CSV table of C-alpha atoms in Angstrom, one decimal:
chain,number,residue,atom,x,y,z
A,1,MET,CA,12.5,18.8,-21.0
A,2,GLU,CA,8.8,19.4,-20.3
A,3,MET,CA,7.4,17.4,-17.4
A,4,ASN,CA,4.0,15.8,-17.4
A,5,PRO,CA,1.7,17.3,-14.8
A,6,VAL,CA,1.0,15.6,-11.5
A,7,LEU,CA,-2.7,15.3,-10.7
A,8,VAL,CA,-3.9,16.3,-7.2
A,9,ILE,CA,-7.4,14.9,-6.6
A,10,GLY,CA,-8.9,16.7,-3.6
A,11,ALA,CA,-6.9,19.9,-4.2
A,12,THR,CA,-9.5,22.0,-2.3
A,13,GLY,CA,-9.0,20.0,0.9
A,14,TYR,CA,-6.8,20.6,3.8
A,15,VAL,CA,-3.9,18.5,2.7
A,16,GLY,CA,-4.4,18.8,-1.1
A,17,ALA,CA,-4.3,22.6,-1.2
A,18,ARG,CA,-1.0,22.7,0.8
A,19,LEU,CA,0.4,19.9,-1.3
A,20,ALA,CA,-0.3,21.7,-4.6
A,21,VAL,CA,1.7,24.7,-3.3
A,22,ARG,CA,4.6,22.5,-2.1
A,23,LEU,CA,4.8,20.8,-5.5
A,24,LEU,CA,4.7,24.1,-7.4
A,25,ALA,CA,7.5,25.4,-5.3
A,26,ARG,CA,9.6,22.5,-6.4
A,27,GLY,CA,9.0,23.2,-10.1
A,28,ILE,CA,6.5,20.3,-10.6
A,29,PRO,CA,3.6,21.2,-12.9
A,30,VAL,CA,0.3,20.5,-11.1
A,31,ARG,CA,-3.2,19.7,-12.3
A,32,ALA,CA,-5.5,20.5,-9.4
A,33,ALA,CA,-8.8,18.7,-9.3
A,34,GLY,CA,-11.9,19.3,-7.3
A,35,ARG,CA,-15.7,18.8,-7.7
A,36,ILE,CA,-16.5,22.6,-7.7
A,37,ARG,CA,-14.4,24.9,-9.8
A,38,GLU,CA,-15.3,28.0,-7.7
A,39,LYS,CA,-13.6,26.4,-4.7
A,40,LEU,CA,-10.5,25.9,-6.8
A,41,LEU,CA,-10.5,29.5,-8.0
A,42,ILE,CA,-10.4,30.9,-4.5
A,43,ARG,CA,-7.3,29.0,-3.6
A,44,PRO,CA,-4.1,31.1,-3.7
A,45,PHE,CA,-2.5,28.5,-6.0
A,46,SER,CA,-5.0,29.2,-8.7
A,47,LEU,CA,-3.0,32.2,-9.8
A,48,ASP,CA,0.3,30.2,-10.2
A,49,PRO,CA,1.3,29.9,-13.9
A,50,GLY,CA,2.4,26.3,-13.2
A,51,ILE,CA,-1.1,25.1,-12.3
A,52,GLU,CA,-4.0,23.8,-14.3
A,53,LEU,CA,-7.5,23.6,-12.7
A,54,VAL,CA,-9.9,20.8,-13.6
A,55,THR,CA,-13.2,19.7,-12.2
A,56,CYS,CA,-13.9,16.0,-11.7
A,57,ASP,CA,-15.8,13.7,-9.5
A,58,VAL,CA,-14.3,10.3,-8.5
A,59,LEU,CA,-17.8,8.8,-8.9
A,60,ASP,CA,-17.9,10.0,-12.5
A,61,VAL,CA,-15.5,7.9,-14.6
A,62,PRO,CA,-15.4,10.1,-17.7
A,63,SER,CA,-14.5,13.2,-15.7
A,64,LEU,CA,-11.9,11.2,-13.8
A,65,ARG,CA,-10.3,9.9,-17.0
A,66,SER,CA,-10.2,13.4,-18.4
A,67,ALA,CA,-8.4,14.7,-15.3
A,68,CYS,CA,-5.9,11.8,-15.5
A,69,ALA,CA,-5.1,12.2,-19.2
A,70,GLY,CA,-1.4,13.0,-19.7
A,71,CYS,CA,-0.5,12.9,-16.0
A,72,SER,CA,2.5,11.0,-14.7
A,73,ALA,CA,1.2,10.5,-11.2
A,74,VAL,CA,-2.0,11.0,-9.2
A,75,TYR,CA,-2.4,12.0,-5.6
A,76,TYR,CA,-5.6,10.5,-4.3
A,77,LEU,CA,-6.7,12.7,-1.3
A,78,VAL,CA,-10.5,12.3,-1.1
A,79,HIS,CA,-12.7,10.7,1.4
A,80,SER,CA,-16.5,10.6,1.8
A,81,MET,CA,-16.8,12.3,5.2
A,82,ASP,CA,-20.2,13.9,4.7
A,83,PRO,CA,-22.1,13.2,8.0
A,84,GLY,CA,-25.4,13.3,6.0
A,85,GLN,CA,-24.3,10.5,3.7
A,86,ARG,CA,-25.7,7.2,4.9
A,87,ASP,CA,-23.3,4.8,3.2
A,88,PHE,CA,-20.1,6.7,2.8
A,89,SER,CA,-18.1,3.5,2.7
A,90,HIS,CA,-19.9,2.5,-0.4
A,91,ALA,CA,-19.0,5.8,-2.1
A,92,ASP,CA,-15.4,5.4,-0.9
A,93,ARG,CA,-15.2,1.9,-2.5
A,94,GLU,CA,-16.7,3.1,-5.8
A,95,GLY,CA,-14.4,6.1,-6.0
A,96,ALA,CA,-11.3,3.9,-5.3
A,97,ARG,CA,-12.3,1.4,-8.0
A,98,ASN,CA,-12.9,4.2,-10.5
A,99,MET,CA,-9.6,5.8,-9.7
A,100,ALA,CA,-7.7,2.5,-10.2
A,101,ARG,CA,-9.5,2.0,-13.5
A,102,ALA,CA,-9.1,5.5,-14.8
A,103,ALA,CA,-5.3,5.5,-13.9
A,104,GLU,CA,-4.9,2.3,-15.9
A,105,LEU,CA,-6.8,3.4,-18.9
A,106,GLU,CA,-4.9,6.8,-19.1
A,107,ASN,CA,-1.4,5.1,-18.5
A,108,VAL,CA,-0.7,6.9,-15.2
A,109,GLU,CA,2.6,5.7,-13.9
A,110,ARG,CA,1.6,5.6,-10.2
A,111,ILE,CA,-0.9,6.6,-7.6
A,112,ILE,CA,0.0,8.1,-4.2
A,113,TYR,CA,-2.7,7.7,-1.5
A,114,LEU,CA,-2.8,9.2,2.0
A,115,GLY,CA,-4.7,6.8,4.2
A,116,GLY,CA,-5.3,6.3,7.9
A,117,LEU,CA,-3.0,4.7,10.5
A,118,GLY,CA,-4.6,1.9,12.5
A,119,ASP,CA,-5.0,-1.8,13.0
A,120,PRO,CA,-7.8,-3.1,10.8
A,121,HIS,CA,-8.4,-6.0,13.3
A,122,ALA,CA,-8.8,-3.6,16.2
A,123,GLY,CA,-11.9,-1.7,17.3
A,124,ILE,CA,-11.4,1.2,14.8
A,125,SER,CA,-14.0,3.6,13.5
A,126,GLU,CA,-15.9,3.0,10.3
A,127,HIS,CA,-14.3,6.0,8.7
A,128,LEU,CA,-10.8,4.7,9.5
A,129,ARG,CA,-11.8,1.2,8.3
A,130,SER,CA,-13.0,2.7,5.0
A,131,ARG,CA,-9.8,4.6,4.5
A,132,ILE,CA,-7.8,1.4,4.9
A,133,GLU,CA,-10.2,-0.4,2.5
A,134,VAL,CA,-9.7,2.3,-0.1
A,135,GLY,CA,-5.9,1.7,0.0
A,136,GLU,CA,-6.5,-2.0,-0.5
A,137,ILE,CA,-8.8,-1.4,-3.5
A,138,LEU,CA,-6.3,1.0,-5.1
A,139,ALA,CA,-3.4,-1.5,-4.5
A,140,ALA,CA,-5.4,-4.3,-6.2
A,141,GLY,CA,-5.3,-2.3,-9.5
A,142,LYS,CA,-2.7,-2.5,-12.2
A,143,VAL,CA,-1.1,0.9,-11.5
A,144,PRO,CA,1.5,0.9,-8.7
A,145,VAL,CA,0.3,2.6,-5.6
A,146,THR,CA,2.3,4.2,-2.8
A,147,THR,CA,0.2,4.3,0.4
A,148,LEU,CA,1.1,6.6,3.3
A,149,ARG,CA,-0.8,5.9,6.5
A,150,ALA,CA,-1.1,8.8,9.0
A,151,ALA,CA,-3.0,9.3,12.3
A,152,MET,CA,-4.2,12.7,13.4
A,153,VAL,CA,-2.6,15.5,11.4
A,154,ILE,CA,-1.6,18.4,13.6
A,155,GLY,CA,-2.1,21.9,12.1
A,156,GLY,CA,-4.6,24.7,11.9
A,157,GLY,CA,-7.5,23.6,9.6
A,158,SER,CA,-7.0,19.9,10.1
A,159,GLY,CA,-10.5,18.4,10.7
A,160,SER,CA,-9.6,16.0,13.5
A,161,PHE,CA,-7.3,18.6,15.2
A,162,GLU,CA,-9.9,21.3,15.0
A,163,ILE,CA,-12.5,19.1,16.7
A,164,LEU,CA,-10.0,18.3,19.5
A,165,ARG,CA,-9.2,22.0,19.9
A,166,TYR,CA,-12.9,23.0,19.9
A,167,LEU,CA,-13.6,20.5,22.8
A,168,VAL,CA,-10.7,22.0,24.8
A,169,ASP,CA,-11.7,25.6,24.1
A,170,ARG,CA,-15.5,25.2,24.7
A,171,LEU,CA,-15.7,22.5,27.4
A,172,PRO,CA,-13.5,23.3,30.5
A,173,ILE,CA,-15.4,20.5,32.3
A,174,MET,CA,-16.6,17.5,30.4
A,175,ILE,CA,-17.4,13.8,30.9
A,176,THR,CA,-14.7,12.3,28.7
A,177,PRO,CA,-15.7,9.5,26.4
A,178,ARG,CA,-13.7,6.2,26.3
A,179,TRP,CA,-11.8,7.2,23.2
A,180,VAL,CA,-9.8,9.8,25.0
A,181,ASP,CA,-7.5,7.0,26.3
A,182,THR,CA,-7.0,5.6,22.8
A,183,GLU,CA,-3.3,5.8,21.8
A,184,SER,CA,-2.4,7.8,18.7
A,185,GLN,CA,0.7,8.8,16.8
A,186,PRO,CA,0.0,12.4,15.6
A,187,ILE,CA,2.1,14.0,12.9
A,188,ALA,CA,2.5,17.7,11.9
A,189,ILE,CA,1.1,18.7,8.5
A,190,ARG,CA,4.5,19.9,7.3
A,191,ASN,CA,5.9,16.4,7.9
A,192,VAL,CA,3.0,14.9,6.0
A,193,LEU,CA,3.8,17.1,3.0
A,194,ASP,CA,7.5,16.2,3.2
A,195,TYR,CA,6.5,12.5,2.9
A,196,LEU,CA,4.0,13.1,0.1
A,197,VAL,CA,6.6,15.0,-2.0
A,198,GLY,CA,9.4,12.7,-1.0
A,199,VAL,CA,7.7,9.5,-2.2
A,200,LEU,CA,6.9,11.1,-5.6
A,201,GLU,CA,10.6,11.9,-6.0
A,202,THR,CA,11.7,8.4,-4.9
A,203,PRO,CA,10.5,5.9,-7.5
A,204,ALA,CA,11.5,2.9,-5.3
A,205,THR,CA,8.5,3.7,-3.0
A,206,ALA,CA,6.1,2.7,-5.8
A,207,GLY,CA,4.1,-0.3,-4.6
A,208,GLY,CA,4.9,0.3,-0.9
A,209,THR,CA,2.9,1.1,2.2
A,210,PHE,CA,4.5,3.3,4.8
A,211,ASP,CA,3.3,4.3,8.3
A,212,ILE,CA,4.1,8.0,8.9
A,213,GLY,CA,3.1,8.6,12.4
A,214,GLY,CA,5.1,11.1,14.4
A,215,PRO,CA,7.8,10.0,16.8
A,216,GLU,CA,5.6,10.0,19.9
A,217,VAL,CA,2.8,7.7,20.8
A,218,THR,CA,0.3,9.5,23.0
A,219,THR,CA,-3.3,9.4,24.0
A,220,TYR,CA,-6.0,11.9,23.0
A,221,ARG,CA,-6.3,12.8,26.7
A,222,ARG,CA,-2.7,13.9,26.8
A,223,LEU,CA,-3.2,15.9,23.6
A,224,MET,CA,-6.1,17.7,25.3
A,225,ASP,CA,-3.9,18.4,28.3
A,226,ILE,CA,-1.2,19.9,26.0
């Protein structure tokens, strides 16, 4: 029996590109979505016969609905991290509302969202607060949402990991900011992908929120030492 495709929004990103490959390896048809088609075409997965490439922008509802049409599930893996964008949280909120609405109108069965791990009542960054808020907006919609909450993702190419490695490589002596003693629960990219695929294949996770930090709680100072 032919399967409906799974939509990966943010397929040109660090997690999305790897997730698309993992899904294809399991025989799951993938519709990979990004804002710029040329960036999709340079990804190795673009040559796989099981993939369909589409362009869409979460701030543009018609393109988002078109990308969702006929899909059984959607992975929502986008965040407004552009440092030049003055109000990224507003864009995040609008994108999340559009996603929830488009999924409802196109009869998508579920949304899977990778958010951030942190206490919203603690002194967290604006970016982490926005990621938590996106999860709440998606969950308020009519389509069941599975939210995975991860801290730093460890792996070559991960934005937060590369920043940490850059500091260690380039600054043998530095006045460390206060955040280096903040506790974190980092997780390897391969384990993040395991969870993302696992919840898709486990219908009972629909509507749930799961923290997927790694087994060890450590500080950024300790990660820099390692």
